Coordinates of C-alpha atoms in Angstrom, one line a residue:
X1 CA 30.3 -41.5 -6.2
X2 CA 27.6 -42.1 -3.9
X3 CA 29.9 -43.1 -1.3
X4 CA 27.0 -41.3 -0.5
X5 CA 24.6 -39.4 -0.1
X6 CA 22.2 -37.1 1.7
X7 CA 18.7 -36.2 2.7
X8 CA 16.8 -36.9 5.8
X9 CA 14.3 -38.9 7.8
X10 CA 15.4 -42.4 6.5
X11 CA 14.4 -45.3 8.6
X12 CA 17.7 -46.5 10.2
X13 CA 18.3 -49.5 12.3
X14 CA 21.3 -48.9 14.6
X15 CA 22.8 -52.0 16.1
X16 CA 26.0 -52.5 17.9
X17 CA 28.1 -55.1 19.8
X18 CA 30.8 -54.7 22.4
X19 CA 33.7 -56.8 23.4
X20 CA 35.6 -54.5 25.8
X21 CA 36.5 -50.9 25.3
X22 CA 39.8 -49.3 24.3
X23 CA 40.9 -45.7 24.2
X24 CA 40.9 -44.2 20.7
X25 CA 44.3 -42.4 21.0
X26 CA 45.3 -39.0 20.1
X27 CA 44.2 -36.9 17.1
X28 CA 47.6 -36.6 15.5
X29 CA 49.0 -38.1 12.3
X30 CA 52.3 -40.0 11.9
X31 CA 54.0 -42.0 9.2
X32 CA 53.2 -45.7 9.2
X33 CA 55.0 -48.3 7.0
X34 CA 53.1 -51.3 5.8
X35 CA 54.4 -54.8 6.4
X36 CA 56.1 -56.3 3.3
X37 CA 54.7 -59.7 2.4
X38 CA 57.0 -62.1 0.7
X39 CA 57.1 -61.4 -3.0
X40 CA 55.0 -58.3 -2.7
X41 CA 56.0 -54.8 -1.6
X42 CA 53.1 -52.4 -1.3
X43 CA 53.7 -48.7 -1.0
X44 CA 54.1 -47.5 2.5
X45 CA 51.2 -45.8 4.1
X46 CA 52.0 -42.1 4.8
X47 CA 49.4 -40.5 7.1
X48 CA 50.0 -37.0 5.7
X49 CA 47.3 -35.1 3.9
X50 CA 47.8 -33.5 0.5
X51 CA 47.3 -29.8 -0.4
X52 CA 43.9 -28.7 -1.6
X53 CA 43.9 -29.2 -5.4
X54 CA 43.6 -26.4 -7.8
X55 CA 39.9 -26.7 -8.6
X56 CA 38.7 -23.1 -8.2
X57 CA 39.1 -22.1 -11.9
X58 CA 37.3 -25.1 -13.5
X59 CA 34.2 -24.2 -15.4
X60 CA 32.0 -26.3 -13.1
X61 CA 33.4 -24.7 -10.0
X62 CA 32.9 -21.2 -11.5
X63 CA 29.3 -22.1 -12.5
X64 CA 28.6 -23.3 -9.0
X65 CA 30.2 -20.2 -7.5
X66 CA 28.0 -17.9 -9.7
X67 CA 24.8 -19.7 -8.6
X68 CA 25.9 -19.3 -5.0
X69 CA 26.6 -15.6 -5.5
X70 CA 23.2 -15.0 -7.1
X71 CA 21.5 -15.5 -3.7
X72 CA 23.8 -13.1 -1.9
X73 CA 23.4 -10.4 -4.6
X74 CA 19.6 -10.8 -5.2
X75 CA 17.4 -7.8 -4.3
X76 CA 16.5 -7.9 -0.6
X77 CA 12.8 -8.9 -0.2
X78 CA 10.5 -6.2 1.2
X79 CA 8.9 -8.9 3.3
X80 CA 11.0 -12.1 3.7
X81 CA 9.3 -15.3 3.0
X82 CA 8.8 -17.9 5.8
X83 CA 9.8 -21.1 4.1
X84 CA 9.1 -24.4 6.0
X85 CA 11.5 -27.2 5.0
X86 CA 11.0 -30.8 6.1
X87 CA 14.3 -32.7 6.4
X88 CA 17.8 -31.5 7.6
X89 CA 20.0 -33.7 5.4
X90 CA 22.3 -31.9 2.9
X91 CA 19.4 -31.1 0.6
X92 CA 17.3 -29.4 3.3
X93 CA 20.4 -27.7 4.8
X94 CA 21.4 -26.4 1.4
X95 CA 17.9 -25.1 0.6
X96 CA 17.7 -23.3 3.9
X97 CA 21.3 -21.9 3.6
X98 CA 20.8 -20.3 0.2
X99 CA 17.3 -19.0 1.0
X100 CA 18.8 -17.3 4.1
X101 CA 21.5 -15.9 1.8
X102 CA 18.8 -14.4 -0.3
X103 CA 17.2 -12.7 2.7
X104 CA 14.4 -15.1 3.5
X105 CA 13.6 -16.9 6.8
X106 CA 13.8 -20.7 6.5
X107 CA 12.4 -22.9 9.2
X108 CA 14.1 -26.3 8.9
X109 CA 12.3 -29.3 10.6
X110 CA 14.3 -32.5 11.2
X111 CA 12.4 -35.6 12.4
X112 CA 15.3 -37.0 14.4
X113 CA 17.6 -35.6 17.0
X114 CA 20.6 -35.5 14.7
X115 CA 21.5 -33.4 11.7
X116 CA 22.6 -34.8 8.3
X117 CA 20.1 -37.3 7.0
X118 CA 22.3 -39.8 5.1
X119 CA 25.4 -38.3 6.5
X120 CA 24.2 -38.5 10.1
X121 CA 26.5 -40.0 12.8
X122 CA 26.2 -40.9 16.4
X123 CA 28.6 -41.2 19.4
X124 CA 28.7 -44.4 21.4
X125 CA 29.3 -44.8 25.1
X126 CA 33.1 -44.9 24.6
X127 CA 33.0 -41.5 22.7
X128 CA 33.6 -43.1 19.3
X129 CA 31.6 -42.0 16.3
X130 CA 29.8 -44.3 13.8
X131 CA 28.3 -43.0 10.6
X132 CA 25.5 -43.7 8.2
X133 CA 27.9 -44.1 5.3
X134 CA 31.5 -43.8 4.1
X135 CA 31.5 -40.3 2.7
X136 CA 34.0 -39.2 0.0
X137 CA 34.3 -35.6 -1.3
X138 CA 35.6 -35.4 -4.9
X139 CA 37.3 -32.6 -6.7
X140 CA 34.4 -32.9 -9.3
X141 CA 31.9 -31.9 -6.6
X142 CA 31.8 -28.1 -7.4
X143 CA 28.8 -27.1 -5.3
X144 CA 30.1 -28.9 -2.2
X145 CA 33.5 -27.4 -2.7
X146 CA 31.9 -24.0 -3.0
X147 CA 29.9 -24.7 0.2
X148 CA 33.0 -25.5 2.2
X149 CA 34.6 -22.3 1.0
X150 CA 31.5 -20.2 1.7
X151 CA 31.5 -21.5 5.3
X152 CA 35.2 -21.0 5.7
X153 CA 35.9 -24.7 6.4
X154 CA 38.0 -25.8 3.5
X155 CA 40.6 -27.0 6.0
X156 CA 38.2 -29.7 7.2
X157 CA 38.7 -31.7 4.1
X158 CA 41.7 -34.1 4.2
X159 CA 42.8 -34.6 0.6
X160 CA 44.5 -37.9 -0.4
X161 CA 46.9 -38.7 -3.2
X162 CA 45.4 -38.7 -6.6
X163 CA 44.9 -42.5 -7.0
X164 CA 42.2 -45.2 -7.2
X165 CA 43.2 -48.3 -5.4
X166 CA 41.6 -51.7 -6.0
X167 CA 42.0 -55.0 -4.1
X168 CA 43.1 -58.0 -6.1
X169 CA 40.7 -60.9 -5.4
X170 CA 42.9 -63.4 -7.2
X171 CA 45.9 -62.2 -5.2
X172 CA 44.7 -61.9 -1.6
X173 CA 46.3 -59.0 0.3
X174 CA 47.5 -57.3 -2.8
X175 CA 46.3 -54.1 -4.5
X176 CA 46.3 -52.5 -8.0
X177 CA 46.5 -48.8 -8.4
X178 CA 45.5 -46.2 -10.9
X179 CA 47.8 -43.2 -10.3
X180 CA 46.9 -39.9 -11.9
X181 CA 50.0 -37.9 -12.8
X182 CA 49.9 -34.3 -11.7
X183 CA 51.9 -33.0 -14.6
X184 CA 49.3 -33.9 -17.2
X185 CA 46.0 -32.1 -17.9
X186 CA 42.7 -33.9 -18.2
X187 CA 41.8 -36.2 -19.8
X188 CA 45.4 -37.3 -20.4
X189 CA 46.1 -37.9 -16.7
X190 CA 43.2 -40.3 -16.6
X191 CA 44.1 -42.0 -19.8
X192 CA 47.7 -42.5 -18.6
X193 CA 46.5 -43.8 -15.3
X194 CA 44.5 -46.5 -17.1
X195 CA 47.3 -47.3 -19.6
X196 CA 49.9 -47.7 -16.9
X197 CA 47.8 -50.3 -15.0
X198 CA 48.5 -53.7 -16.4
X199 CA 47.3 -55.8 -13.5
X200 CA 43.5 -55.5 -14.0
X201 CA 43.0 -55.1 -17.8
X202 CA 45.0 -56.4 -20.7
X203 CA 45.9 -54.1 -23.6
X204 CA 43.3 -55.6 -26.0
X205 CA 40.6 -55.1 -23.3
X206 CA 41.7 -51.4 -22.8
X207 CA 41.6 -50.9 -26.6
X208 CA 38.1 -52.4 -26.9
X209 CA 36.8 -50.4 -24.0
X210 CA 38.3 -47.2 -25.4
X211 CA 36.6 -47.8 -28.8
X212 CA 33.3 -48.6 -27.1
X213 CA 33.6 -45.3 -25.2
X214 CA 34.2 -43.2 -28.3
X215 CA 30.5 -42.5 -29.0
X216 CA 30.1 -41.1 -25.4
X217 CA 33.2 -38.8 -26.0
X218 CA 31.9 -37.6 -29.3
X219 CA 28.2 -37.5 -28.5
X220 CA 28.6 -35.6 -25.3
X221 CA 25.7 -35.0 -22.8
X222 CA 23.0 -35.9 -25.3
X223 CA 24.5 -39.3 -25.9
X224 CA 25.0 -39.9 -22.1
X225 CA 21.4 -39.1 -21.4
X226 CA 20.2 -41.4 -24.2
X227 CA 21.9 -44.4 -22.4
X228 CA 19.6 -44.3 -19.5
X229 CA 17.6 -47.2 -20.9
X230 CA 20.5 -49.6 -20.7
X231 CA 22.2 -51.3 -17.8
X232 CA 26.0 -51.1 -17.5
X233 CA 26.2 -54.8 -18.5
X234 CA 23.9 -54.3 -21.6
X235 CA 25.8 -51.2 -22.8
X236 CA 29.2 -52.9 -22.5
X237 CA 28.0 -55.9 -24.5
X238 CA 26.3 -53.7 -27.1
X239 CA 29.6 -51.8 -27.5
X240 CA 31.7 -54.9 -27.9
X241 CA 33.5 -54.4 -24.5
X242 CA 34.6 -57.8 -23.0
X243 CA 32.7 -59.0 -20.0
X244 CA 36.0 -59.1 -18.0
X245 CA 36.2 -55.3 -18.1
X246 CA 32.8 -55.2 -16.3
X247 CA 34.0 -57.8 -13.9
X248 CA 37.4 -56.3 -13.2
X249 CA 36.4 -52.6 -12.9
X250 CA 32.7 -51.8 -13.2
X251 CA 31.3 -54.1 -10.5
X252 CA 33.3 -52.1 -8.0
X253 CA 32.4 -48.8 -9.6
X254 CA 28.7 -49.7 -9.8
X255 CA 28.6 -50.7 -6.1
X256 CA 30.4 -47.5 -5.1
X257 CA 28.2 -45.3 -7.1
X258 CA 24.8 -46.7 -6.3
X259 CA 25.2 -49.9 -4.1
X260 CA 24.0 -52.2 -6.9
X261 CA 25.6 -54.4 -9.6
X262 CA 26.2 -53.6 -13.3
X263 CA 23.3 -55.8 -14.4
X264 CA 21.0 -53.3 -12.6
X265 CA 22.7 -49.9 -12.7
X266 CA 21.8 -47.5 -15.6
X267 CA 24.8 -46.9 -17.8
X268 CA 24.0 -43.2 -17.7
X269 CA 25.2 -43.1 -14.1
X270 CA 28.7 -44.6 -15.1
X271 CA 29.0 -42.2 -18.0
X272 CA 28.2 -39.2 -15.9
X273 CA 30.9 -40.2 -13.4
X274 CA 33.5 -40.9 -16.1
X275 CA 32.6 -37.6 -17.8
X276 CA 33.2 -35.7 -14.6
X277 CA 36.5 -37.5 -13.8
X278 CA 37.9 -37.2 -17.3
X279 CA 36.8 -33.6 -17.9
X280 CA 38.6 -32.2 -14.9
X281 CA 42.2 -32.8 -13.9
X282 CA 41.4 -33.1 -10.2
X283 CA 37.9 -34.4 -10.7
X284 CA 38.6 -37.9 -9.3
X285 CA 40.8 -36.7 -6.5
X286 CA 39.3 -37.7 -3.1
X287 CA 39.0 -36.1 0.3
X288 CA 37.8 -37.3 3.7
X289 CA 36.1 -35.1 6.2
X290 CA 38.3 -34.6 9.2
X291 CA 35.7 -35.8 11.7
X292 CA 32.0 -36.6 12.2
X293 CA 29.7 -35.0 9.6
X294 CA 27.0 -33.6 11.9
X295 CA 29.5 -31.4 13.8
X296 CA 32.2 -30.8 11.2
X297 CA 29.9 -30.0 8.2
X298 CA 26.2 -29.8 9.2
X299 CA 26.6 -27.6 12.3
X300 CA 28.5 -24.8 10.4
X301 CA 25.6 -24.7 7.9
X302 CA 23.1 -24.4 10.8
X303 CA 25.1 -21.7 12.4
X304 CA 25.1 -19.8 9.1
X305 CA 21.4 -20.2 8.7
X306 CA 20.7 -19.0 12.3
X307 CA 23.1 -16.0 11.9
X308 CA 20.8 -14.8 9.1
X309 CA 17.6 -15.2 11.0
X310 CA 16.6 -18.7 10.0
X311 CA 15.7 -21.5 12.4
X312 CA 16.5 -25.2 12.7
X313 CA 14.4 -27.6 14.9
X314 CA 15.2 -31.2 15.7
X315 CA 12.7 -33.8 16.8
X316 CA 10.1 -32.2 14.6
X317 CA 8.6 -34.9 12.4
X318 CA 5.9 -34.1 9.8
X319 CA 2.8 -36.2 10.3
X320 CA 0.6 -34.8 7.6
X321 CA 0.6 -32.2 4.8
X322 CA -2.7 -30.4 5.3
X323 CA -4.3 -28.7 2.4
X324 CA -6.5 -25.7 1.6
X325 CA -9.7 -26.1 -0.4
X326 CA -7.8 -25.3 -3.6
X327 CA -5.3 -28.1 -3.1
X328 CA -2.4 -25.9 -2.0
X329 CA -0.6 -26.5 1.3
X330 CA -2.2 -25.1 4.3
X331 CA 0.4 -26.2 6.9
X332 CA 2.5 -29.1 8.1
X333 CA 1.0 -31.0 11.1
X334 CA 3.8 -32.4 13.3
X335 CA 3.6 -35.6 15.3
X336 CA 4.0 -33.5 18.5
X337 CA 0.7 -31.7 17.6
X338 CA 2.3 -28.5 16.5
X339 CA 1.0 -26.8 13.3
X340 CA 3.6 -25.1 11.2
X341 CA 2.5 -22.7 8.5
X342 CA 4.5 -20.6 6.0
X343 CA 4.6 -18.8 2.7
X344 CA 6.2 -21.8 1.0
X345 CA 6.9 -25.4 1.8
X346 CA 9.7 -27.8 0.9
X347 CA 10.0 -31.5 1.3
X348 CA 13.7 -32.4 1.4
X349 CA 13.3 -36.0 2.6
X350 CA 14.1 -39.2 0.7
X351 CA 11.6 -39.9 -2.1
X352 CA 10.2 -42.9 -0.2
X353 CA 9.2 -40.8 2.7
X354 CA 7.7 -38.1 0.4
X355 CA 5.6 -40.8 -1.3
X356 CA 4.2 -41.9 2.1
X357 CA 3.3 -38.3 3.0
X358 CA 1.6 -37.3 -0.3
X359 CA -2.0 -36.1 0.1
X360 CA -4.4 -38.4 -1.7
X361 CA -5.6 -35.8 -4.2
X362 CA -2.0 -35.2 -5.3
X363 CA -1.1 -38.8 -6.0
X364 CA -2.7 -39.0 -9.5
X365 CA -0.9 -35.9 -10.7
X366 CA 1.6 -37.0 -13.4
X367 CA 4.4 -35.1 -11.6
X368 CA 3.9 -37.1 -8.4
X369 CA 2.7 -40.3 -10.1
X370 CA 6.1 -40.7 -11.8
X371 CA 7.8 -40.8 -8.4
X372 CA 6.6 -44.4 -8.0
X373 CA 9.5 -45.5 -10.2
X374 CA 12.0 -44.0 -7.8
X375 CA 12.8 -46.4 -4.9
X376 CA 15.5 -46.1 -2.3
X377 CA 18.2 -48.8 -2.4
X378 CA 19.1 -50.6 0.8
X379 CA 22.7 -50.3 2.2
X380 CA 24.5 -51.3 5.3
X381 CA 27.5 -49.4 6.8
X382 CA 29.8 -51.3 9.2
X383 CA 32.4 -50.1 11.7
X384 CA 34.8 -52.6 13.2
X385 CA 37.3 -51.7 15.9
X386 CA 40.2 -54.2 16.1
X387 CA 42.6 -54.9 18.9
X388 CA 45.7 -54.0 16.8
X389 CA 46.9 -51.7 14.0
X390 CA 46.4 -53.4 10.7
X391 CA 49.3 -53.0 8.3
X392 CA 48.0 -54.1 4.9
X393 CA 46.1 -50.9 4.1
X394 CA 46.4 -47.3 2.8
X395 CA 45.5 -43.8 3.9
X396 CA 42.9 -43.8 1.2
X397 CA 39.6 -45.2 0.0
X398 CA 39.9 -48.8 -1.1
X399 CA 37.7 -50.7 -3.6
X400 CA 37.3 -54.1 -2.1
X401 CA 36.1 -55.9 -5.3
X402 CA 34.4 -58.3 -2.9
X403 CA 31.0 -59.8 -3.7
X404 CA 29.6 -58.5 -0.4
X405 CA 31.6 -55.4 0.3
X406 CA 31.8 -52.2 -1.8
X407 CA 34.4 -49.8 -0.6
X408 CA 36.2 -49.5 2.8
X409 CA 38.8 -47.4 4.6
X410 CA 40.9 -47.6 7.8
X411 CA 39.4 -44.5 9.4
X412 CA 42.1 -44.6 12.1
X413 CA 44.4 -43.5 9.3
X414 CA 42.3 -41.4 7.0
X415 CA 40.4 -39.2 9.5
X416 CA 42.0 -36.9 12.1
X417 CA 39.2 -37.2 14.7
X418 CA 39.2 -41.0 14.4
X419 CA 43.0 -41.4 14.4
X420 CA 44.5 -44.1 16.6
X421 CA 48.1 -45.1 16.5
X422 CA 47.5 -48.5 18.2
X423 CA 44.2 -49.8 16.8
X424 CA 42.5 -49.9 13.4
X425 CA 38.8 -49.0 12.8
X426 CA 37.6 -50.2 9.4
X427 CA 34.5 -48.6 8.0
X428 CA 33.0 -50.7 5.3
X429 CA 30.0 -50.4 2.9
X430 CA 28.1 -53.7 2.6
X431 CA 26.5 -53.8 -0.8
X432 CA 24.3 -54.9 -2.5
X433 CA 22.4 -55.3 0.8
X434 CA 18.9 -56.3 -0.3
X435 CA 19.3 -59.9 0.8
X436 CA 21.1 -58.9 4.0
X437 CA 19.1 -56.0 5.3
X438 CA 16.9 -58.2 7.5
X439 CA 19.8 -60.3 8.9
X440 CA 21.1 -60.1 12.4
X441 CA 24.1 -58.0 13.2
X442 CA 26.1 -61.1 14.1
X443 CA 25.3 -62.7 10.7
X444 CA 26.4 -59.5 8.9
X445 CA 29.6 -59.3 10.9
X446 CA 30.5 -62.9 10.3
X447 CA 30.0 -62.5 6.6
X448 CA 32.1 -59.3 6.7
X449 CA 35.0 -61.0 8.6
X450 CA 35.1 -63.8 5.9
X451 CA 35.6 -61.1 3.3
X452 CA 38.2 -59.3 5.4
X453 CA 40.2 -62.5 5.8
X454 CA 40.8 -62.3 2.0
X455 CA 41.8 -58.6 2.1
X456 CA 44.1 -59.1 5.2
X457 CA 45.2 -62.7 4.9
X458 CA 48.1 -62.3 7.2
X459 CA 46.2 -60.3 9.8
X460 CA 42.5 -61.2 9.9
X461 CA 40.8 -64.6 10.0
X462 CA 37.1 -65.3 10.1
X463 CA 37.4 -67.1 13.4
X464 CA 39.3 -64.1 15.0
X465 CA 42.4 -66.3 15.7
X466 CA 44.4 -63.3 14.5
X467 CA 43.1 -59.8 14.9
X468 CA 40.2 -59.7 17.3
X469 CA 37.1 -57.5 17.3
X470 CA 37.0 -55.0 20.2
X471 CA 33.5 -53.8 19.2
X472 CA 31.4 -53.0 16.1
X473 CA 28.4 -51.0 14.9
X474 CA 26.1 -51.9 12.1
X475 CA 24.0 -49.1 10.6
X476 CA 21.2 -50.3 8.2
X477 CA 19.4 -47.9 5.8
X478 CA 16.6 -49.9 4.2
X479 CA 16.0 -47.0 1.8
X480 CA 19.0 -44.9 0.9
X481 CA 19.7 -43.0 -2.3
X482 CA 17.3 -43.8 -5.1
X483 CA 18.1 -46.9 -7.1
X484 CA 19.5 -45.6 -10.5
X485 CA 18.1 -48.4 -12.7
X486 CA 17.3 -47.8 -16.4
X487 CA 14.5 -45.4 -17.4
X488 CA 14.5 -43.6 -14.1
X489 CA 15.7 -40.3 -15.5
X490 CA 12.3 -39.1 -16.9
X491 CA 10.7 -39.8 -13.5
X492 CA 13.0 -37.4 -11.6
X493 CA 11.0 -34.3 -10.7
X494 CA 11.9 -30.6 -11.1
X495 CA 12.3 -28.8 -7.8
X496 CA 9.2 -26.6 -8.5
X497 CA 6.1 -28.8 -8.2
X498 CA 2.8 -28.1 -10.0
X499 CA 1.2 -27.3 -6.6
X500 CA 1.7 -23.6 -6.1
X501 CA 4.0 -22.9 -3.1
X502 CA 5.2 -26.5 -2.8
X503 CA 8.8 -27.5 -3.7
X504 CA 11.1 -30.6 -3.6
X505 CA 14.8 -31.0 -2.8
X506 CA 16.8 -34.2 -2.7
X507 CA 19.3 -36.0 -4.8
X508 CA 16.5 -37.8 -6.6
X509 CA 15.2 -34.5 -8.0
X510 CA 16.4 -33.2 -11.4
X511 CA 20.0 -32.2 -11.3
X512 CA 23.1 -33.4 -13.1
X513 CA 24.9 -35.2 -10.3
X514 CA 22.5 -38.0 -9.7
X515 CA 22.4 -39.7 -6.3
X516 CA 25.2 -38.2 -4.3
X517 CA 26.1 -35.6 -1.7
X518 CA 26.9 -33.2 -4.6
X519 CA 23.5 -33.9 -6.1
X520 CA 21.8 -33.2 -2.8
X521 CA 23.5 -29.8 -2.3
X522 CA 22.8 -28.8 -5.9
X523 CA 19.2 -29.8 -5.6
X524 CA 18.9 -27.5 -2.5
X525 CA 20.4 -24.6 -4.5
X526 CA 18.0 -25.2 -7.4
X527 CA 15.1 -25.4 -5.0
X528 CA 16.1 -22.1 -3.3
X529 CA 16.5 -20.6 -6.8
X530 CA 12.9 -21.6 -7.8
X531 CA 11.5 -20.1 -4.6
X532 CA 13.4 -16.8 -5.0
X533 CA 12.2 -16.6 -8.6
X534 CA 8.6 -17.1 -7.4
X535 CA 8.9 -14.5 -4.7
X536 CA 6.3 -12.1 -6.2
X537 CA 3.7 -14.9 -6.5
X538 CA 4.4 -16.3 -3.1
X539 CA 4.3 -12.9 -1.4
X540 CA 1.0 -12.2 -3.1
X541 CA -0.4 -15.5 -1.8
X542 CA 0.7 -14.5 1.7
X543 CA -1.1 -11.2 1.5
X544 CA -4.2 -13.0 0.2
X545 CA -4.2 -15.3 3.2
X546 CA -3.8 -12.4 5.6
X547 CA -6.7 -10.6 4.0
X548 CA -8.9 -13.7 4.3
X549 CA -7.9 -14.1 8.0
X550 CA -8.7 -10.4 8.7
X551 CA -12.2 -10.8 7.3
X552 CA -13.0 -13.7 9.6
X553 CA -15.2 -12.8 12.6

C-alpha cells in the first residue's frame, strides 16, 4: 500500500497550529483497554508488539536477498565510478547504498535539509515529530525487509496483529475486522479472513466477487498487466461484481494504495496488491517504524554509504542538467553555484521534478516524452494532538471509510517514540486531496474534525466540546506518488535511459511494486544494477574525458 511512498524534492507546504503544549510522556508501552459502548464490545487495545513474522524463506524475499548479495559479491572495480545522484528519498538512498556495496563511490545530493523525500519528518518546537505520510511496512515488501536486515535494524519495525480493521460508517464508532489465522497457509488464511467477516459483505457478494476474481487467479501476471486499461469500478462491473463490494471495500483500498477513488485507479494496482497479499501467508501483515523515518531508517542507510566511501550532501538542489555536445550529461549545476561532475548520473526525484529539469533536446525522445502521462497525486497528512487519551481505537492501522479520510492511526499507541499514556496523537491521511490542497489549514482541520466525530462519537465532536485539540500539523504534498490511472504502465521508464550515463530511480520507474516504499527501494536496486552492468562502458567514457582534458592547453 502506498501508505506511502518515497523519493525526494517534492514541494511540501508545512503548516501548523498551536493551542498550548503538553509533554509527550515516556517511551514505554502498556496495556490499555477500550471503553465499552452500550451494545458494542470492541477488542481491547493491547500495546504490545508481535514477533517478526516468518518471511525470510518466501520466494520473493529470497529473490530480493539474491539481488542484494549480487552487489556485495560483484568483482571490485579497478577504478570505482563516481555516481552523482539527485534526491535522497528511499529511491536515491537505495541506489547509493547498493552502488557502495558494489565498490563504487556515490555522491548523493538532497535539495532540502532533511533526508527521506516522501518519508521525511520534522521536529516541532515541543520536540514532537510530524511526518510527510503515514508509513506502513508490509510482510510483502521483500526488498525493504532485506534492507532492514542488511542494516541490522530489524528490531525497529513494530509488527502488529495480522488483521485489517475497517470503520463502519453506518455504525459510528464501531469496526469490522478481517483476521488472518496464523495456522493456515496462503491463500487459505486470506480466504478465511474474508469468509468470516459478515459485517461488510453478504455471502452472495462474496461469491460474485470470488467468481469475478477467478480470471486473475488463473491468468496470473499476464492477466493482471492486461487490466491496466480499466479502472477498478469498470473492472468490477465488467466482472459482474456488485457495486456495493466496491463501496464497502475498494474505496478504502484505492485511497490507501494511491490516494484516489476506484473510478480513477487502475485495476492493475488492486490486483497486484491482492496478488501479493494472497500469495504470501504474512504478506498483508503490517508493521510501523518505531520512530521518525529520517533518524530510524534513513540515517542508518547514510551511515552505511559513508562507511564505504560514499558521500551524502543536504541543501544541494540541482538547478540544471548541463550537457556535452553529444547530448550526454556534462555535470549537474546546483543552485548554490557548485558544479558536480561524475562518471554517471542518476535522477531519483519525483517524476514531476524530473520533467521540470529535462534538457530541451531530451524532451522529444520517446523515453522522456511518455513521462508526460505520469503525474503526482496530491495528498495531505495531518497530525492532531488531543488533550486526552482516546479509547475507541486500536494499536493498528485503521481504514476510516470516510469520504475525506483514507487511513489513520493513534501514533501514541502504535509507535514507541511517539508513545504517550495520557494523550492521543492521531495521524491521518486526507485523500483524495485535489480539491483541498489549496485550502487553509483551519478549513482542513475543521473538515477532519467532522469526520472524526463519526469515528469517535462518544469522545470527539466537531465543535471540540468533548476532546480538545492541543495542537496540529498539516503537511501538504501537491505532487506525491504518481497517479496510477489506466494506461500508465507503458509510460513507466526503465532505470537505464537512452542517454548514455544517465539513469532514473523512483517508484514511478519500471518495477513490480508500483507507487510504494517497496517500489522506491527496488527501483534503486535496479538502477544500481544497471550502472554496475554498464561499468566497462562508463569507465571507458571517463577515460575518454580525461584524455580530452589532458589535450587542452
